[in-house]
mmCIF file of C-alpha atoms in Angstrom:
data_model
loop_
_atom_site.group_PDB
_atom_site.id
_atom_site.type_symbol
_atom_site.label_atom_id
_atom_site.label_comp_id
_atom_site.label_asym_id
_atom_site.label_seq_id
_atom_site.Cartn_x
_atom_site.Cartn_y
_atom_site.Cartn_z
ATOM 1 C CA ASN A 1196 -45.680 11.317 18.315
ATOM 2 C CA THR A 1197 -45.073 9.455 14.870
ATOM 3 C CA ARG A 1198 -46.234 5.933 14.892
ATOM 4 C CA ALA A 1199 -50.172 5.511 14.358
ATOM 5 C CA ASP A 1200 -50.946 3.478 16.971
ATOM 6 C CA SER A 1201 -49.127 5.413 19.684
ATOM 7 C CA VAL A 1202 -51.309 7.546 22.071
ATOM 8 C CA LEU A 1203 -49.339 10.430 21.094
ATOM 9 C CA PHE A 1204 -49.906 10.148 17.626
ATOM 10 C CA ASP A 1205 -49.697 13.583 16.661
ATOM 11 C CA ARG A 1206 -50.138 15.333 20.036
ATOM 12 C CA LEU A 1207 -46.861 16.504 20.559
ATOM 13 C CA ASP A 1208 -45.285 19.797 19.573
ATOM 14 C CA ILE A 1209 -41.652 18.579 19.612
ATOM 15 C CA SER A 1210 -40.696 22.361 18.285
ATOM 16 C CA SER A 1211 -41.620 23.334 22.122
ATOM 17 C CA ARG A 1212 -39.160 21.087 24.088
ATOM 18 C CA ALA A 1213 -37.678 21.307 27.949
ATOM 19 C CA VAL A 1214 -35.663 18.837 29.341
ATOM 20 C CA GLN A 1215 -35.588 18.263 33.595
ATOM 21 C CA GLY A 1216 -33.493 16.477 36.243
ATOM 22 C CA HIS A 1217 -32.559 15.870 39.502
ATOM 23 C CA SER A 1218 -28.939 15.015 41.089
ATOM 24 C CA LEU A 1219 -26.893 13.789 38.321
ATOM 25 C CA GLY A 1220 -29.801 14.665 35.873
ATOM 26 C CA GLY A 1221 -29.654 18.621 36.816
ATOM 27 C CA GLY A 1222 -26.149 19.049 35.949
ATOM 28 C CA GLY A 1223 -27.295 16.650 32.430
ATOM 29 C CA SER A 1224 -30.199 18.981 32.018
ATOM 30 C CA GLN A 1225 -27.656 21.853 31.885
ATOM 31 C CA LEU A 1226 -24.806 20.013 29.445
ATOM 32 C CA ALA A 1227 -28.390 19.651 27.033
ATOM 33 C CA ALA A 1228 -29.333 23.119 27.332
ATOM 34 C CA LEU A 1229 -25.439 23.677 26.629
ATOM 35 C CA GLN A 1230 -25.656 21.392 23.493
ATOM 36 C CA ASP A 1231 -28.935 21.842 21.862
ATOM 37 C CA PRO A 1232 -30.016 25.817 21.831
ATOM 38 C CA THR A 1233 -33.642 25.343 20.791
ATOM 39 C CA LEU A 1234 -34.821 24.056 24.197
ATOM 40 C CA LYS A 1235 -37.457 26.173 25.208
ATOM 41 C CA CYS A 1236 -35.983 25.885 28.960
ATOM 42 C CA SER A 1237 -33.696 23.544 31.839
ATOM 43 C CA ILE A 1238 -35.063 22.746 35.154
ATOM 44 C CA ALA A 1239 -32.237 21.080 37.184
ATOM 45 C CA ILE A 1240 -33.199 19.641 40.752
ATOM 46 C CA CYS A 1241 -30.335 19.518 42.960
ATOM 47 C CA PRO A 1242 -27.825 19.733 39.999
ATOM 48 C CA ASP A 1243 -24.403 17.905 40.284
ATOM 49 C CA ASP A 1244 -22.009 18.097 38.252
ATOM 50 C CA GLY A 1245 -20.464 14.650 37.884
ATOM 51 C CA ARG A 1246 -16.745 15.615 39.794
ATOM 52 C CA VAL A 1247 -17.011 13.046 41.936
ATOM 53 C CA PHE A 1248 -16.962 10.351 38.740
ATOM 54 C CA GLY A 1249 -13.905 12.188 37.621
ATOM 55 C CA ARG A 1250 -16.094 14.568 34.838
ATOM 56 C CA LYS A 1251 -14.598 18.349 34.560
ATOM 57 C CA ALA A 1252 -17.119 20.770 34.884
ATOM 58 C CA PRO A 1253 -17.668 22.696 32.091
ATOM 59 C CA GLU A 1254 -16.655 26.743 32.503
ATOM 60 C CA ALA A 1255 -19.773 28.134 30.795
ATOM 61 C CA LEU A 1256 -23.188 26.863 31.167
ATOM 62 C CA SER A 1257 -26.160 27.664 28.711
ATOM 63 C CA PRO A 1258 -26.021 31.571 27.113
ATOM 64 C CA SER A 1259 -29.813 31.014 25.654
ATOM 65 C CA VAL A 1260 -31.505 28.542 27.024
ATOM 66 C CA PRO A 1261 -33.605 29.659 30.427
ATOM 67 C CA VAL A 1262 -32.556 27.667 33.451
ATOM 68 C CA LEU A 1263 -34.514 27.531 36.842
ATOM 69 C CA ILE A 1264 -32.247 25.678 39.268
ATOM 70 C CA LEU A 1265 -34.147 24.277 42.208
ATOM 71 C CA CYS A 1266 -31.767 23.340 45.258
ATOM 72 C CA ALA A 1267 -31.925 22.557 48.773
ATOM 73 C CA GLU A 1268 -30.004 24.258 52.076
ATOM 74 C CA LYS A 1269 -29.174 21.086 53.849
ATOM 75 C CA ASP A 1270 -28.253 19.109 50.640
ATOM 76 C CA SER A 1271 -25.663 17.054 52.013
ATOM 77 C CA GLU A 1272 -25.167 15.320 48.441
ATOM 78 C CA ALA A 1273 -24.855 18.026 46.161
ATOM 79 C CA PRO A 1274 -24.624 21.000 48.370
ATOM 80 C CA PRO A 1275 -25.839 23.694 46.689
ATOM 81 C CA LYS A 1276 -22.793 26.492 47.749
ATOM 82 C CA LYS A 1277 -20.854 23.754 45.265
ATOM 83 C CA PHE A 1278 -23.176 22.991 42.748
ATOM 84 C CA ALA A 1279 -26.138 24.834 42.473
ATOM 85 C CA TRP A 1280 -24.605 28.522 42.785
ATOM 86 C CA PRO A 1281 -21.985 28.565 40.954
ATOM 87 C CA ASP A 1282 -23.956 26.717 38.256
ATOM 88 C CA TYR A 1283 -26.230 29.702 38.612
ATOM 89 C CA HIS A 1284 -23.677 32.112 38.111
ATOM 90 C CA LYS A 1285 -21.811 30.302 35.087
ATOM 91 C CA THR A 1286 -25.573 30.558 33.348
ATOM 92 C CA GLY A 1287 -25.073 33.270 30.797
ATOM 93 C CA GLY A 1288 -29.017 33.462 29.721
ATOM 94 C CA THR A 1289 -32.021 34.050 31.882
ATOM 95 C CA LYS A 1290 -31.968 32.237 34.861
ATOM 96 C CA LEU A 1291 -34.069 31.800 38.300
ATOM 97 C CA ILE A 1292 -32.795 30.138 41.426
ATOM 98 C CA PHE A 1293 -34.795 28.440 44.665
ATOM 99 C CA GLU A 1294 -33.133 27.408 47.408
ATOM 100 C CA VAL A 1295 -35.755 25.421 49.671
ATOM 101 C CA LYS A 1296 -34.888 26.244 53.552
ATOM 102 C CA GLY A 1297 -34.339 23.191 55.167
ATOM 103 C CA GLY A 1298 -34.681 20.811 52.366
ATOM 104 C CA SER A 1299 -32.674 17.763 51.692
ATOM 105 C CA HIS A 1300 -31.333 16.389 48.502
ATOM 106 C CA SER A 1301 -34.663 14.647 47.956
ATOM 107 C CA PHE A 1302 -36.788 17.306 48.645
ATOM 108 C CA ALA A 1303 -38.517 17.257 45.275
ATOM 109 C CA ASN A 1304 -39.979 13.569 46.151
ATOM 110 C CA GLY A 1305 -42.923 14.658 48.024
ATOM 111 C CA PRO A 1306 -45.850 17.648 48.376
ATOM 112 C CA SER A 1307 -44.250 18.808 51.660
ATOM 113 C CA GLY A 1308 -40.613 19.917 50.441
ATOM 114 C CA ASP A 1309 -38.740 17.361 53.044
ATOM 115 C CA GLY A 1310 -38.819 14.091 51.068
ATOM 116 C CA ARG A 1311 -36.279 12.026 52.679
ATOM 117 C CA GLU A 1312 -34.595 9.334 51.316
ATOM 118 C CA SER A 1313 -34.820 7.861 55.079
ATOM 119 C CA ASP A 1314 -38.930 7.714 54.721
ATOM 120 C CA MET A 1315 -38.584 5.680 51.507
ATOM 121 C CA MET A 1316 -36.342 3.333 53.213
ATOM 122 C CA LYS A 1317 -38.739 2.240 56.344
ATOM 123 C CA GLY A 1318 -40.388 -0.077 53.925
ATOM 124 C CA ALA A 1319 -39.555 -2.618 51.419
ATOM 125 C CA PHE A 1320 -37.188 0.034 48.997
ATOM 126 C CA ASP A 1321 -37.604 -2.351 45.817
ATOM 127 C CA LEU A 1322 -41.294 -2.237 46.592
ATOM 128 C CA ALA A 1323 -41.845 0.914 47.300
ATOM 129 C CA VAL A 1324 -39.743 2.183 44.433
ATOM 130 C CA MET A 1325 -42.081 -0.066 41.649
ATOM 131 C CA CYS A 1326 -45.284 1.074 43.561
ATOM 132 C CA ASN A 1327 -44.144 5.000 42.912
ATOM 133 C CA CYS A 1328 -43.670 4.006 39.090
ATOM 134 C CA LEU A 1329 -46.408 2.135 38.643
ATOM 135 C CA SER A 1330 -48.582 4.578 40.504
ATOM 136 C CA SER A 1331 -47.222 7.032 38.307
ATOM 137 C CA LEU A 1332 -48.070 4.912 35.180
ATOM 138 C CA LEU A 1333 -51.661 4.204 36.116
ATOM 139 C CA SER A 1334 -52.575 7.945 37.086
ATOM 140 C CA CYS A 1335 -50.862 9.464 34.134
ATOM 141 C CA GLY A 1336 -48.647 12.058 36.409
ATOM 142 C CA ALA A 1337 -51.801 12.629 38.722
ATOM 143 C CA CYS A 1338 -51.783 12.032 42.255
ATOM 144 C CA ALA A 1339 -53.226 8.868 42.787
ATOM 145 C CA PRO A 1340 -53.090 6.441 45.969
ATOM 146 C CA CYS A 1341 -50.183 4.069 46.237
ATOM 147 C CA PRO A 1342 -52.241 0.592 44.588
ATOM 148 C CA CYS A 1343 -49.932 -1.620 47.403
ATOM 149 C CA ALA A 1344 -49.530 -1.953 50.674
ATOM 150 C CA CYS A 1345 -46.121 -0.514 51.429
ATOM 151 C CA GLY A 1346 -47.189 2.074 53.252
ATOM 152 C CA VAL A 1347 -44.315 4.466 52.143
ATOM 153 C CA MET A 1348 -44.934 5.933 48.983
ATOM 154 C CA ASN A 1349 -48.078 8.238 48.364
ATOM 155 C CA GLY A 1350 -49.195 8.381 44.781
ATOM 156 C CA SER A 1351 -47.179 9.590 42.225
ATOM 157 C CA SER A 1352 -45.832 12.990 43.632
ATOM 158 C CA GLY A 1353 -43.189 10.702 45.925
ATOM 159 C CA ASN A 1354 -42.748 9.917 50.143
ATOM 160 C CA ALA A 1355 -44.991 12.555 51.768
ATOM 161 C CA ARG A 1356 -46.342 11.405 54.952
ATOM 162 C CA ALA A 1357 -50.101 11.340 55.488
ATOM 163 C CA ASN A 1358 -49.615 14.196 58.277
ATOM 164 C CA ALA A 1359 -47.504 16.537 55.794
ATOM 165 C CA PRO A 1360 -49.000 19.485 54.606
ATOM 166 C CA ARG A 1361 -50.327 19.713 51.060
ATOM 167 C CA GLY A 1362 -48.895 22.144 48.353
ATOM 168 C CA VAL A 1363 -46.246 23.935 50.852
ATOM 169 C CA VAL A 1364 -41.764 23.626 49.955
ATOM 170 C CA GLY A 1365 -39.937 24.181 52.763
ATOM 171 C CA ASP A 1366 -40.848 26.315 55.921
#
């Protein structure tokens, strides 16, 4: 934003910042909101607080930064009753939580709402991840067909299958 040769030069309003993360990143986005009350919002997707690594969860979460928590009913990696709902109740400020019926930990990986890690594993995992990252960069965040023949990813939106309903989350 401050480098004259950057495509972002003078194009970002750095006074309007938000954070978002998935899994441990979702927990991290909530920690960022605790440390930086100037954030406009925090979005935590399937948040995990890191206790599996011996990290102690904070007693309270942000009293001022608005928080959106997205979680999934069938998340076995960060079960919502263990992580998302307690986080929601520990958040002191404006908050909203959505629990996706039937969703897994990877529900946010595609527009069908039921993205599963196993779908990604059907092809060559490393190639699929590289393909998704590459198409994200090439498309600048817009949905674009996967430029490789891995057959697993569907553009930057994740691992949706060709027959998945578009614009639908959960049931």
